[in-house]
Amino acid sequence: MKKYEIILRDLEKKIIEGTYPENKLLPSENQLTEIYQTSRATVRQALKILEESGIIQRRHGFGSIVIPRERLMFPISGLISFKELKDSLNFVSTTEILTFEKITVDKQLSELSFFEEGAQAFHILRRRNIDNSFVILDRDYILASIAPNMTEDMIQTSLYAYLEQQLNLDISYAQKEITIDFVNTEDKDYLDLNPKDRHVVSVRSHVYLSDNSIFQYTESRHQVDKFRFTEFSRRQKH
């Protein structure tokens, strides 16, 4: 694990445990460099990720303040795995893999995913249980060319941990689309929806490596009343 990742995890842990309370300042960058015996650039990298995740707000000349959080507040910006989100927000969750198969990309999937028609891809369907209810249904398509030997066992804990730590892939950015969709048959079959639920929140993502090549298309369907989707936007200075 890189130094900034160690700092990031430690700061997240201390924020969750209340060592650094909501609406209070974190130690200054200079203080953090002393605490972690590292450079300011490394500290700033960790703080930048915390800011992009909606955990802190940084103000020049003022410091980094811990933002009040709801337990199931999902950031729209940034690119974070479900496991990383679970760890940072400290909620209890389990994942069940419903489908793991290799498929050939057909015309319809090619138009959705931007994958080349005829390419091989892994199709993974998972559902997430939070507080004893299945409230998220995740469908992923991963190009087989970037992970040809992937197996179901390899992704039991975290798909991104496998791709980054085992295959050393440099996952860079995602383009996301968020819509309110009608509940479909799969939602009814796999999610613990309320009887009156007619809609789910759908987040579709095209995910790219650092060389700008697409490798993943995913659709996550969320029970409407369980989550807040948040964006932290800042006005550009002119």
Short mmCIF file of C-alpha atoms in Angstrom, two decimals:
data_model
loop_
_atom_site.label_atom_id
_atom_site.label_comp_id
_atom_site.label_asym_id
_atom_site.label_seq_id
_atom_site.Cartn_x
_atom_site.Cartn_y
_atom_site.Cartn_z
CA MET A 1 0.00 0.00 0.00
CA LYS A 2 1.33 3.43 -0.94
CA LYS A 3 2.04 6.03 1.74
CA TYR A 4 -0.87 8.29 0.80
CA GLU A 5 -3.21 5.27 0.97
CA ILE A 6 -2.00 4.51 4.51
CA ILE A 7 -2.65 8.12 5.52
CA LEU A 8 -6.05 8.09 3.80
CA ARG A 9 -7.18 4.92 5.58
CA ASP A 10 -5.95 6.18 8.95
CA LEU A 11 -7.72 9.55 8.57
CA GLU A 12 -10.94 7.82 7.46
CA LYS A 13 -10.75 5.53 10.51
CA LYS A 14 -10.21 8.44 12.89
CA ILE A 15 -13.07 10.43 11.34
CA ILE A 16 -15.43 7.44 11.61
CA GLU A 17 -14.40 6.77 15.23
CA GLY A 18 -14.82 10.45 16.14
CA THR A 19 -11.18 11.24 16.83
CA TYR A 20 -11.73 14.04 14.32
CA PRO A 21 -15.40 15.04 14.89
CA GLU A 22 -17.83 16.45 12.34
CA ASN A 23 -17.60 20.21 11.80
CA LYS A 24 -14.10 20.26 13.32
CA LEU A 25 -10.77 20.86 11.63
CA LEU A 26 -8.27 18.15 10.86
CA PRO A 27 -4.66 18.81 11.88
CA SER A 28 -2.95 21.20 9.48
CA GLU A 29 -0.92 19.91 6.54
CA ASN A 30 2.29 20.72 8.43
CA GLN A 31 1.03 18.82 11.47
CA LEU A 32 0.03 15.84 9.32
CA THR A 33 3.48 15.72 7.70
CA GLU A 34 4.95 15.47 11.21
CA ILE A 35 2.41 12.88 12.37
CA TYR A 36 2.96 10.61 9.35
CA GLN A 37 6.62 11.51 8.71
CA THR A 38 6.05 12.23 5.05
CA SER A 39 5.98 15.06 2.51
CA ARG A 40 3.25 17.69 2.13
CA ALA A 41 2.60 16.41 -1.40
CA THR A 42 1.75 12.96 -0.02
CA VAL A 43 -0.52 14.46 2.65
CA ARG A 44 -2.25 16.61 0.05
CA GLN A 45 -2.91 13.55 -2.12
CA ALA A 46 -4.70 11.83 0.77
CA LEU A 47 -6.67 14.99 1.61
CA LYS A 48 -7.66 15.41 -2.03
CA ILE A 49 -9.25 11.93 -2.06
CA LEU A 50 -11.07 12.64 1.21
CA GLU A 51 -12.41 15.85 -0.32
CA GLU A 52 -13.52 14.14 -3.54
CA SER A 53 -15.32 11.51 -1.45
CA GLY A 54 -17.29 14.22 0.35
CA ILE A 55 -15.71 13.49 3.73
CA ILE A 56 -13.89 16.79 4.23
CA GLN A 57 -13.94 20.30 2.79
CA ARG A 58 -10.65 22.09 2.24
CA ARG A 59 -10.41 25.88 2.33
CA HIS A 60 -7.22 27.68 1.43
CA GLY A 61 -5.77 29.40 4.45
CA PHE A 62 -8.33 27.82 6.78
CA GLY A 63 -7.75 24.07 6.77
CA SER A 64 -9.73 20.88 6.25
CA ILE A 65 -13.04 20.54 8.04
CA VAL A 66 -14.91 17.25 8.55
CA ILE A 67 -18.27 17.40 6.76
CA PRO A 68 -21.35 15.98 8.56
CA ARG A 69 -22.30 12.71 6.88
CA GLU A 70 -25.33 10.48 6.71
CA ARG A 71 -24.52 6.81 6.89
CA LEU A 72 -25.73 5.93 3.41
CA MET A 73 -24.64 9.03 1.55
CA PHE A 74 -23.24 8.01 -1.82
CA PRO A 75 -20.93 10.46 -3.62
CA ILE A 76 -21.62 10.95 -7.32
CA SER A 77 -18.20 12.38 -8.08
CA GLY A 78 -15.05 10.36 -7.66
CA LEU A 79 -14.47 6.70 -8.50
CA ILE A 80 -14.71 4.47 -5.45
CA SER A 81 -15.50 0.78 -5.06
CA PHE A 82 -18.41 -0.40 -2.93
CA LYS A 83 -16.00 -1.96 -0.41
CA GLU A 84 -14.08 1.31 -0.10
CA LEU A 85 -17.35 3.16 0.39
CA LYS A 86 -18.50 0.65 2.99
CA ASP A 87 -15.22 1.01 4.88
CA SER A 88 -15.27 4.82 4.75
CA LEU A 89 -18.92 5.15 5.84
CA ASN A 90 -18.65 2.29 8.35
CA PHE A 91 -21.86 0.40 7.55
CA VAL A 92 -22.36 -3.36 7.70
CA SER A 93 -22.88 -5.02 4.33
CA THR A 94 -22.54 -8.35 2.56
CA THR A 95 -22.41 -9.12 -1.16
CA GLU A 96 -23.91 -12.09 -2.98
CA ILE A 97 -22.68 -12.97 -6.47
CA LEU A 98 -25.70 -14.06 -8.52
CA THR A 99 -24.08 -14.43 -11.95
CA PHE A 100 -20.49 -14.87 -13.11
CA GLU A 101 -20.07 -15.83 -16.75
CA LYS A 102 -18.10 -15.04 -19.89
CA ILE A 103 -20.19 -13.76 -22.80
CA THR A 104 -19.79 -12.42 -26.31
CA VAL A 105 -20.71 -8.75 -26.68
CA ASP A 106 -23.74 -8.46 -28.95
CA LYS A 107 -24.96 -5.38 -30.79
CA GLN A 108 -27.23 -4.20 -27.98
CA LEU A 109 -24.55 -4.50 -25.32
CA SER A 110 -22.00 -2.89 -27.63
CA GLU A 111 -24.21 0.18 -27.99
CA LEU A 112 -24.65 0.40 -24.20
CA SER A 113 -21.10 -0.38 -23.14
CA PHE A 114 -19.02 1.04 -26.02
CA PHE A 115 -17.30 -2.37 -26.19
CA GLU A 116 -16.53 -3.72 -29.63
CA GLU A 117 -19.22 -6.07 -30.91
CA GLY A 118 -17.95 -9.66 -30.80
CA ALA A 119 -15.50 -9.02 -27.95
CA GLN A 120 -15.44 -11.32 -24.93
CA ALA A 121 -16.57 -9.90 -21.58
CA PHE A 122 -17.27 -11.09 -18.07
CA HIS A 123 -20.85 -10.55 -16.94
CA ILE A 124 -21.14 -10.20 -13.15
CA LEU A 125 -24.39 -9.66 -11.27
CA ARG A 126 -24.19 -8.94 -7.53
CA ARG A 127 -26.63 -7.80 -4.88
CA ARG A 128 -25.71 -5.87 -1.74
CA ASN A 129 -27.26 -6.47 1.65
CA ILE A 130 -27.26 -3.51 4.05
CA ASP A 131 -28.94 -3.74 7.46
CA ASN A 132 -30.40 -7.16 6.59
CA SER A 133 -32.05 -6.01 3.34
CA PHE A 134 -30.93 -6.39 -0.26
CA VAL A 135 -31.01 -2.79 -1.50
CA ILE A 136 -28.49 -2.60 -4.38
CA LEU A 137 -28.27 -4.67 -7.57
CA ASP A 138 -24.96 -4.26 -9.43
CA ARG A 139 -24.45 -5.52 -12.98
CA ASP A 140 -20.91 -5.30 -14.36
CA TYR A 141 -19.40 -6.07 -17.74
CA ILE A 142 -15.59 -6.33 -17.74
CA LEU A 143 -13.63 -6.83 -20.97
CA ALA A 144 -12.05 -10.28 -20.76
CA SER A 145 -8.96 -9.02 -22.56
CA ILE A 146 -7.86 -7.06 -19.48
CA ALA A 147 -8.54 -9.89 -17.00
CA PRO A 148 -8.52 -13.14 -19.00
CA ASN A 149 -8.00 -15.42 -15.98
CA MET A 150 -10.50 -13.82 -13.63
CA THR A 151 -12.62 -16.24 -11.59
CA GLU A 152 -15.56 -15.80 -9.25
CA ASP A 153 -13.37 -16.60 -6.24
CA MET A 154 -10.96 -13.81 -7.14
CA ILE A 155 -13.64 -11.11 -6.80
CA GLN A 156 -15.48 -12.34 -3.71
CA THR A 157 -14.07 -9.50 -1.58
CA SER A 158 -13.64 -6.66 -4.09
CA LEU A 159 -13.54 -6.52 -7.88
CA TYR A 160 -11.39 -3.37 -7.89
CA ALA A 161 -8.97 -4.78 -5.33
CA TYR A 162 -8.39 -7.71 -7.69
CA LEU A 163 -8.01 -5.52 -10.79
CA GLU A 164 -5.67 -3.01 -9.14
CA GLN A 165 -3.70 -5.12 -6.68
CA GLN A 166 -3.45 -8.40 -8.56
CA LEU A 167 -3.42 -7.19 -12.17
CA ASN A 168 -1.84 -3.76 -11.50
CA LEU A 169 -4.41 -1.98 -13.67
CA ASP A 170 -4.47 1.80 -13.44
CA ILE A 171 -8.20 2.61 -13.15
CA SER A 172 -8.51 6.29 -13.93
CA TYR A 173 -11.99 7.79 -14.42
CA ALA A 174 -15.66 7.14 -15.13
CA GLN A 175 -18.51 8.81 -16.96
CA LYS A 176 -21.75 8.41 -15.00
CA GLU A 177 -25.42 8.80 -15.79
CA ILE A 178 -28.03 8.81 -13.01
CA THR A 179 -31.70 8.22 -13.77
CA ILE A 180 -34.92 7.27 -11.99
CA ASP A 181 -36.15 4.07 -13.62
CA PHE A 182 -39.25 1.95 -13.23
CA VAL A 183 -38.85 -1.21 -11.17
CA ASN A 184 -38.29 -4.23 -13.43
CA THR A 185 -38.62 -7.98 -12.90
CA GLU A 186 -35.02 -8.43 -11.72
CA ASP A 187 -35.42 -5.65 -9.16
CA LYS A 188 -38.47 -7.43 -7.77
CA ASP A 189 -36.70 -10.79 -7.77
CA TYR A 190 -33.43 -9.72 -6.15
CA LEU A 191 -34.12 -6.59 -4.06
CA ASP A 192 -36.13 -6.28 -0.86
CA LEU A 193 -38.30 -3.50 -2.21
CA ASN A 194 -41.18 -1.94 -0.36
CA PRO A 195 -44.56 -3.05 -1.78
CA LYS A 196 -45.30 0.48 -2.98
CA ASP A 197 -41.92 1.00 -4.67
CA ARG A 198 -42.35 1.73 -8.37
CA HIS A 199 -38.93 3.23 -9.07
CA VAL A 200 -35.24 2.64 -8.43
CA VAL A 201 -32.25 4.95 -8.80
CA SER A 202 -30.02 3.69 -11.60
CA VAL A 203 -26.35 4.71 -11.90
CA ARG A 204 -24.75 3.72 -15.22
CA SER A 205 -20.99 4.07 -15.53
CA HIS A 206 -18.41 3.71 -18.30
CA VAL A 207 -15.05 3.22 -16.60
CA TYR A 208 -11.67 3.87 -18.23
CA LEU A 209 -8.03 3.06 -17.62
CA SER A 210 -5.32 5.71 -17.56
CA ASP A 211 -4.63 5.15 -21.28
CA ASN A 212 -8.26 6.25 -21.96
CA SER A 213 -9.36 2.75 -22.95
CA ILE A 214 -12.74 1.61 -21.67
CA PHE A 215 -12.75 -1.67 -19.75
CA GLN A 216 -15.97 -1.69 -17.69
CA TYR A 217 -19.64 -0.89 -18.08
CA THR A 218 -21.82 -1.12 -14.99
CA GLU A 219 -25.36 -0.42 -13.91
CA SER A 220 -26.20 -0.14 -10.21
CA ARG A 221 -29.85 -0.11 -9.20
CA HIS A 222 -30.65 1.27 -5.74
CA GLN A 223 -33.75 1.20 -3.58
CA VAL A 224 -34.99 4.78 -3.72
CA ASP A 225 -35.55 5.49 -0.03
CA LYS A 226 -32.25 4.07 1.26
CA PHE A 227 -29.72 6.48 -0.22
CA ARG A 228 -28.81 10.09 -0.82
CA PHE A 229 -26.68 10.74 -3.88
CA THR A 230 -24.50 13.77 -3.28
CA GLU A 231 -22.20 15.97 -5.30
CA PHE A 232 -19.73 18.43 -3.84
CA SER A 233 -19.30 21.20 -6.38
CA ARG A 234 -17.02 24.21 -6.16
CA ARG A 235 -17.20 27.38 -8.21
CA GLN A 236 -14.14 27.96 -10.34
CA LYS A 237 -12.23 31.13 -9.48
CA HIS A 238 -11.81 33.58 -12.33
#
